[in-house]
Short mmCIF file of C-alpha atoms in Angstrom, two decimals:
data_model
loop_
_atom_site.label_atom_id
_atom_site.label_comp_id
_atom_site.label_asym_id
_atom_site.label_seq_id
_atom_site.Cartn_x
_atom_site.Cartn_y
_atom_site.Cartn_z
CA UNK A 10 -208.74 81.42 12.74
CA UNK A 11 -207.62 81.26 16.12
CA UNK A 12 -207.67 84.86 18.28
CA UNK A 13 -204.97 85.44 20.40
CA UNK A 14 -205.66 87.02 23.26
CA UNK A 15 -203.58 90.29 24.89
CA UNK A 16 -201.18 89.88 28.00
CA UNK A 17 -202.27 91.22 31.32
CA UNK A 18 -198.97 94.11 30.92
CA UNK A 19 -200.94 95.24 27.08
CA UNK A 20 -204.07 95.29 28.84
CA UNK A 21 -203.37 97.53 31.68
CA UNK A 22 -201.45 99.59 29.45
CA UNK A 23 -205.22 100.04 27.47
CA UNK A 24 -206.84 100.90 30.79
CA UNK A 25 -204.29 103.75 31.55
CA UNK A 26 -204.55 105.10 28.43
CA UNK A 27 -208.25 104.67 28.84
CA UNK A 28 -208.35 106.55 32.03
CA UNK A 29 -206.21 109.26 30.86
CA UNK A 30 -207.74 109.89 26.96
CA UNK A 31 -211.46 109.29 29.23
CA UNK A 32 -212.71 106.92 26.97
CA UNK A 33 -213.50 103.20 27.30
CA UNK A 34 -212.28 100.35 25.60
CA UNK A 35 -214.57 97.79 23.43
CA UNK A 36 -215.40 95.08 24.96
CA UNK A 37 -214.57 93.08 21.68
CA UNK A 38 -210.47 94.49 21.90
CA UNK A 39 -210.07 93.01 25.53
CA UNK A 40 -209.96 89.49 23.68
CA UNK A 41 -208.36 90.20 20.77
CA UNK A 42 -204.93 90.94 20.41
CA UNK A 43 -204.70 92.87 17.41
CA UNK A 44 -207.73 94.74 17.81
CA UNK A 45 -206.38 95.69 21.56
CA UNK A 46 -203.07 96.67 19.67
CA UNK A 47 -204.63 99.07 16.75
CA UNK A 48 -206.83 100.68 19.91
CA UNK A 49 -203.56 101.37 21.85
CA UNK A 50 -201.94 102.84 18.24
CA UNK A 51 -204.94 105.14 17.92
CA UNK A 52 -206.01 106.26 21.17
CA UNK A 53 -201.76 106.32 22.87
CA UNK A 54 -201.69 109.51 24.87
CA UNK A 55 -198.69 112.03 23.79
CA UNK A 56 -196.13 112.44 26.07
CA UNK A 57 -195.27 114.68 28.55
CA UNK A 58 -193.02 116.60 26.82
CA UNK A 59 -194.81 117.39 23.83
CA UNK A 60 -197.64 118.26 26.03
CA UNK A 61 -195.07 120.93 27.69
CA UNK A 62 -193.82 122.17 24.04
CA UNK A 63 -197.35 122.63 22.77
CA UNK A 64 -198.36 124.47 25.41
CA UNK A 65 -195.68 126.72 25.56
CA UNK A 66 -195.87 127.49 21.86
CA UNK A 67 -199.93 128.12 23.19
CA UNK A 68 -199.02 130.95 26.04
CA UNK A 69 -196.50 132.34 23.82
CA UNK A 70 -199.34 132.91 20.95
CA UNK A 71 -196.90 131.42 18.69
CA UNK A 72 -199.77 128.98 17.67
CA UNK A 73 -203.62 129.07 18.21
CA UNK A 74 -204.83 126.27 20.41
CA UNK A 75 -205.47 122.84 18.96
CA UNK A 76 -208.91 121.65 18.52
CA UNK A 77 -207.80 118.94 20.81
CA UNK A 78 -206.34 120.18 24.44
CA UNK A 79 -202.89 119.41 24.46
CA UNK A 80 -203.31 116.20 27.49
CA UNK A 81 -205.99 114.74 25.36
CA UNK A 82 -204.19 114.74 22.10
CA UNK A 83 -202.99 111.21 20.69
CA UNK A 84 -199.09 111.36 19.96
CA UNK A 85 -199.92 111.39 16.60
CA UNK A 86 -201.65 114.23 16.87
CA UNK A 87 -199.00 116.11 18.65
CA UNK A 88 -196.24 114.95 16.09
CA UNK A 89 -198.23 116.43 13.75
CA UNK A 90 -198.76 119.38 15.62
CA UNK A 91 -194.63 120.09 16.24
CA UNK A 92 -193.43 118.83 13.16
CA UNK A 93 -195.54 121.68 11.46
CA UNK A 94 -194.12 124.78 13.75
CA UNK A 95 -191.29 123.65 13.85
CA UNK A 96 -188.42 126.12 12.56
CA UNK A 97 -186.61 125.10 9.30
CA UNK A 98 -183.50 124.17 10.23
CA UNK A 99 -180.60 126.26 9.29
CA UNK A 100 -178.12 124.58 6.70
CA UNK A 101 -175.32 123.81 9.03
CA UNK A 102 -177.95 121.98 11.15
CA UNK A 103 -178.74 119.99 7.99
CA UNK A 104 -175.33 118.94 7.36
CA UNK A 105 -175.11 117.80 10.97
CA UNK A 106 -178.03 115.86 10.76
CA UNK A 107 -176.65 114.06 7.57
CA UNK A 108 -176.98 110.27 8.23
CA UNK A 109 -173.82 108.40 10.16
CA UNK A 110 -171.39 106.18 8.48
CA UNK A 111 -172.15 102.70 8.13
CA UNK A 112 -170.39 100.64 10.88
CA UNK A 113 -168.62 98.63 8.25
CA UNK A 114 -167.84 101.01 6.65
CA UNK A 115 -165.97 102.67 9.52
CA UNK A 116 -163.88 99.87 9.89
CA UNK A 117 -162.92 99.64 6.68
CA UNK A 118 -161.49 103.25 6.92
CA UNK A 119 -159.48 102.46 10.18
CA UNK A 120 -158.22 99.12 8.07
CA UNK A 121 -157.35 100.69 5.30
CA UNK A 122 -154.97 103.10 7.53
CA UNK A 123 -153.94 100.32 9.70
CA UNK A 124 -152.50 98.29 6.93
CA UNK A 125 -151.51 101.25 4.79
CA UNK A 126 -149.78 103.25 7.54
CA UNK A 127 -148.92 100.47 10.58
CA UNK A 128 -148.12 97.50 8.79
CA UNK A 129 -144.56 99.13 7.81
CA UNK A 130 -143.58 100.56 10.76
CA UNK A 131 -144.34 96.89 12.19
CA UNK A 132 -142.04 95.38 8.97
CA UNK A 133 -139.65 97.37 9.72
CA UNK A 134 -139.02 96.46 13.59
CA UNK A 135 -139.96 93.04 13.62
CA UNK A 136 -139.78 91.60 10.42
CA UNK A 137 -137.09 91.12 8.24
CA UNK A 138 -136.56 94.04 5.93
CA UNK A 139 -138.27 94.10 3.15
CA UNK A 140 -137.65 95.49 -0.58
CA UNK A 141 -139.75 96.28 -3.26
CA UNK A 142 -137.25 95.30 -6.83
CA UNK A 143 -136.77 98.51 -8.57
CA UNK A 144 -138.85 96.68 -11.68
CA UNK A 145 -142.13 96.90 -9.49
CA UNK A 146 -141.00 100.46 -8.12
CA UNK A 147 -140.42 101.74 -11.51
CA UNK A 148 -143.90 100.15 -12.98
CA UNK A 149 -146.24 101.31 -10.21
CA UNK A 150 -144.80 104.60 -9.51
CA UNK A 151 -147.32 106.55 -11.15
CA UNK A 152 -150.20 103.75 -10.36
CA UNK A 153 -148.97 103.96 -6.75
CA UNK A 154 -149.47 107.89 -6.89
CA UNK A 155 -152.73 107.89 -8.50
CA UNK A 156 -154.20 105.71 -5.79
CA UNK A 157 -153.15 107.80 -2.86
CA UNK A 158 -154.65 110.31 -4.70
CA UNK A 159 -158.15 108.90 -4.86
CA UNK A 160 -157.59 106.97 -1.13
CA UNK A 161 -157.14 110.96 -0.10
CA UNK A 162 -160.53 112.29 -1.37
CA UNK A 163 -162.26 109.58 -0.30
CA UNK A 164 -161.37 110.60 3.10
CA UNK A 165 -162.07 114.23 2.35
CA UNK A 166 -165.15 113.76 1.11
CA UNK A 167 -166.13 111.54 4.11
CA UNK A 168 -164.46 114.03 6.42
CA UNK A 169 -166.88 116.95 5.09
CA UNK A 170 -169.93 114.62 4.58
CA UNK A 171 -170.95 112.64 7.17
CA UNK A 172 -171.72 113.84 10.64
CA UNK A 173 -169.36 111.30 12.90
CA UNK A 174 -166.62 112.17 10.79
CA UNK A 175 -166.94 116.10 10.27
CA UNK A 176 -165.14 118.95 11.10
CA UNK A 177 -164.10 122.07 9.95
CA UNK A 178 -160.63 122.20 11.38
CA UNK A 179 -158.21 122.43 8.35
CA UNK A 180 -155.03 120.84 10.18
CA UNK A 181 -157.23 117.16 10.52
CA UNK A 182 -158.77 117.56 7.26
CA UNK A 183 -154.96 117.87 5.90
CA UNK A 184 -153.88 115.39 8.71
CA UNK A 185 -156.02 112.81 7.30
CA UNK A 186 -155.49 113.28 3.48
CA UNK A 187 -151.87 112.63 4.05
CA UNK A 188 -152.34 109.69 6.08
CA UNK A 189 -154.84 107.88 3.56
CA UNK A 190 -152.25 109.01 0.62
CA UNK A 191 -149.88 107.42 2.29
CA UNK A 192 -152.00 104.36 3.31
CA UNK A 193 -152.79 104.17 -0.23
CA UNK A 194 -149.28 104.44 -1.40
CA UNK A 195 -147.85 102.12 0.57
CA UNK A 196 -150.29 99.47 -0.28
CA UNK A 197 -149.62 99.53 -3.86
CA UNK A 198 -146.58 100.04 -3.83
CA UNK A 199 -145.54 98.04 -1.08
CA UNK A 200 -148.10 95.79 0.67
CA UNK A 201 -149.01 93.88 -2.50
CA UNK A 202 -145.24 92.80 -3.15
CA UNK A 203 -145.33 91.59 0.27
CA UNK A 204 -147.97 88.85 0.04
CA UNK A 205 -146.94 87.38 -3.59
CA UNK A 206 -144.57 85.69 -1.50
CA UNK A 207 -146.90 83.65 0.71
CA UNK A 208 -148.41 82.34 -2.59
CA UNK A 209 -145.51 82.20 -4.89
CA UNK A 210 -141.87 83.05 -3.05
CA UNK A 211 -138.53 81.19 -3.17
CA UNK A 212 -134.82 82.13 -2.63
CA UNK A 213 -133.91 85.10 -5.07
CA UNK A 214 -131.54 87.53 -5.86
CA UNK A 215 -132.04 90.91 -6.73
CA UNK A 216 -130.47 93.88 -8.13
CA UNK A 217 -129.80 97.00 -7.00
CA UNK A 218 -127.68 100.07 -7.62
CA UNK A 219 -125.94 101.75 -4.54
CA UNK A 220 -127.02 105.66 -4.42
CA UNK A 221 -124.99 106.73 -1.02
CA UNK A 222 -123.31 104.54 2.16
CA UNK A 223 -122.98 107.52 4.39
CA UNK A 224 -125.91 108.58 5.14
CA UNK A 225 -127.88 109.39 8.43
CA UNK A 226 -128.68 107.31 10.80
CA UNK A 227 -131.83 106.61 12.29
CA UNK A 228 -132.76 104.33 15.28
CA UNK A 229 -134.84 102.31 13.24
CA UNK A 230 -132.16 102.21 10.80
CA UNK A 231 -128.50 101.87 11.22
CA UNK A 232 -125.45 101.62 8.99
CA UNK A 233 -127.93 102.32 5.75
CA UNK A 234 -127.23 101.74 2.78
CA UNK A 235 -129.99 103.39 0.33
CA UNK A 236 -130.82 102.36 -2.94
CA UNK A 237 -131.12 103.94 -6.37
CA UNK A 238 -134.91 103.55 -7.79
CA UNK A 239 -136.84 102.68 -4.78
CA UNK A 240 -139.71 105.08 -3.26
CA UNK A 241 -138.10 107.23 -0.71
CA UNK A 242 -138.88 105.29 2.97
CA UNK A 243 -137.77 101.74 1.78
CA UNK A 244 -135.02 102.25 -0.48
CA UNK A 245 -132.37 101.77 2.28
CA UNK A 246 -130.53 98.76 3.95
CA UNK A 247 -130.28 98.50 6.96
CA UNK A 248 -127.67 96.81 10.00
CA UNK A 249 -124.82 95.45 7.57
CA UNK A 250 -121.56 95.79 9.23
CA UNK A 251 -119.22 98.94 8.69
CA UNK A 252 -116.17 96.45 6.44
CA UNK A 253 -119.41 95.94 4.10
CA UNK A 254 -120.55 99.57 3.39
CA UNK A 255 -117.00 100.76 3.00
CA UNK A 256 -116.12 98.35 0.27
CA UNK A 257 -119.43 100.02 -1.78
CA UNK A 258 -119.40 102.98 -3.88
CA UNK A 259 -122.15 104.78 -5.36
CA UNK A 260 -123.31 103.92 -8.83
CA UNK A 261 -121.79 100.24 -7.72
CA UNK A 262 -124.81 97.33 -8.71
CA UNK A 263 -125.22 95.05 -5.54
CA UNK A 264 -126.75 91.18 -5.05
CA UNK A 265 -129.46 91.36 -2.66
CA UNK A 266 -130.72 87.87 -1.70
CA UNK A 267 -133.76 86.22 0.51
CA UNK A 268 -137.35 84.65 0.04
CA UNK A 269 -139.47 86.68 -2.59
CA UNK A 270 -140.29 87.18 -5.71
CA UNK A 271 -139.28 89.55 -8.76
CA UNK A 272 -141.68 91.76 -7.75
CA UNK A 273 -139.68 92.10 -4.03
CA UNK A 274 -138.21 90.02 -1.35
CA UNK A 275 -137.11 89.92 2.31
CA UNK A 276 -133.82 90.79 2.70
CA UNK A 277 -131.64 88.03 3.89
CA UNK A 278 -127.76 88.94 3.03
CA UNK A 279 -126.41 91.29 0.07
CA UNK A 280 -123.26 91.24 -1.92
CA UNK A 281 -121.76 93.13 -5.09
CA UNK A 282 -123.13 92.18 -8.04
CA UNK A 283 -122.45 87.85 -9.35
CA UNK A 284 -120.74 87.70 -6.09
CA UNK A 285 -123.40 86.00 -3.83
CA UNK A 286 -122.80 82.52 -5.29
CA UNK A 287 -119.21 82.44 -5.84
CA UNK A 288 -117.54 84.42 -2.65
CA UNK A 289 -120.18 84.00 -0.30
CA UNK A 290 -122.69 86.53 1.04
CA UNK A 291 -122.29 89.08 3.55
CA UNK A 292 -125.11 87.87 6.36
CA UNK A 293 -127.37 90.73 7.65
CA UNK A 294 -127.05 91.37 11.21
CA UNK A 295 -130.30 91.23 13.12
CA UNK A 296 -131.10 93.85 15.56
CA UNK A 297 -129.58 97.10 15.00
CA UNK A 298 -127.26 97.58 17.99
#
């Protein structure tokens, strides 16, 4: 078996050590790699500042001086030495010392929120509106619930377990419960119906029933027109002209039409009910003015 022999940095390294520790190295270990390397492990000086913490512990009296003066201990000796007068640590000092988060993890949190939380807001400014059919609002409204519920403590329990993420402030523990329910939420209840149409969409119609036309405006949202059955933040319609929303009355059932499926669609005009097809359909109006 070949024996490889130590670089010229390894070897000086030895000597220092040597000259420091006062003891001399075997002839045998200058030629031999490995042996150089398990000489190095054994005889590697501690460093300066565990020389400087076991001799303070010494002049204090908190400990009895080592068999071994502190500057000619081994590292591993003065590891051993710190480790076992050491203080306990106190059990908020445990918690912080907890492990971090895994990095993928991590981004799977921020993800999670991104989609959940931004992806809406982004729908509903540059993107055609979207709706969820009151058939997939009614059958995940208690599905949709349950996992905000469970997205929430997850972040809770992160929040309170691992050090990056900890704090005892009440108002972000709260802050961030609400955000991953709605993250959660939205995603079931809204996110899914929004990609069965990359997979499976074509030109529907939809109905709806018309809860109130005079509501409040908003700048995101003007002229609404909100919808019976829907979750609360996307059960309005938004930008059709003022001649439309007066000839609606609550409790009337209206046409909505545009690319989606029966589980939701992207809204592209809207009529009363059977009336899309025969009397045309009153075109949405792009940005709200």
């Amino acid at each position: 078996m070949t024996v490889r022999r130590p670089s010229s940095t390894k070897i000086e390294r030895a000597k220092w050590i040597a000259l420091r520790i006062n003891q001399t190295i075997p002839e045998s270990a200058l030629g031999d790699d490995k042996e150089l390397s398990a000489w190095i492990k054994l005889h590697d000086p501690a460093s300066d500042n565990q020389i400087k913490q076991i001799k303070r512990w010494v002049a204090s009296g908190k400990i009895e001086a080592p068999p071994r003066y502190p500057h000619a201990m081994t590292a591993a000796e003065a590891r051993r030495v710190i480790v076992a007068n050491k203080p306990a640590r106190a059990r908020g000092e445990q918690r912080q010392a907890r492990r971090e988060l895994p990095w993928l993890a991590r981004k799977l949190l921020w993800l999670w929120i991104l989609v959940g939380v931004a992806v809406p807001m982004i729908v509903g400014v540059f993107i055609p509106l979207f709706l969820p059919s009151t058939e997939w609002a009614s059958m995940m409204m208690i599905p949709s619930i349950v996992v905000g519920l469970i997205s929430a403590a997850v972040y809770v329990l992160l929040l309170r377990t691992y050090r990056e993420l900890r704090d005892n402030n009440p108002i972000l523990i709260g802050g961030a419960a609400l955000l991953a329910f709605a993250a959660g939420r939205n995603i079931a209840i809204l996110i899914v119906p929004m990609l069965f149409p990359a997979f499976t969409g074509s030109h529907v119609e939809l109905p709806y029933t018309v809860v109130q036309i005079d509501g409040f405006e908003s700048k995101g949202c003007r002229r609404p027109i909100k919808l019976e059955g829907l979750p609360l933040v996307f059960r309005e319609l938004c930008g059709f002209p003022d001649s439309f929303r007066q000839s609606l009355a609550p409790g009337m059932r209206l046409s909505v039409a545009g690319y989606g499926t029966r589980y939701g669609l992207y809204v592209e005009s809207a009529g009363p009910a059977n009336s899309l097809t025969t009397n045309g359909s009153m075109p949405l109006r792009g940005a709200p003015d």
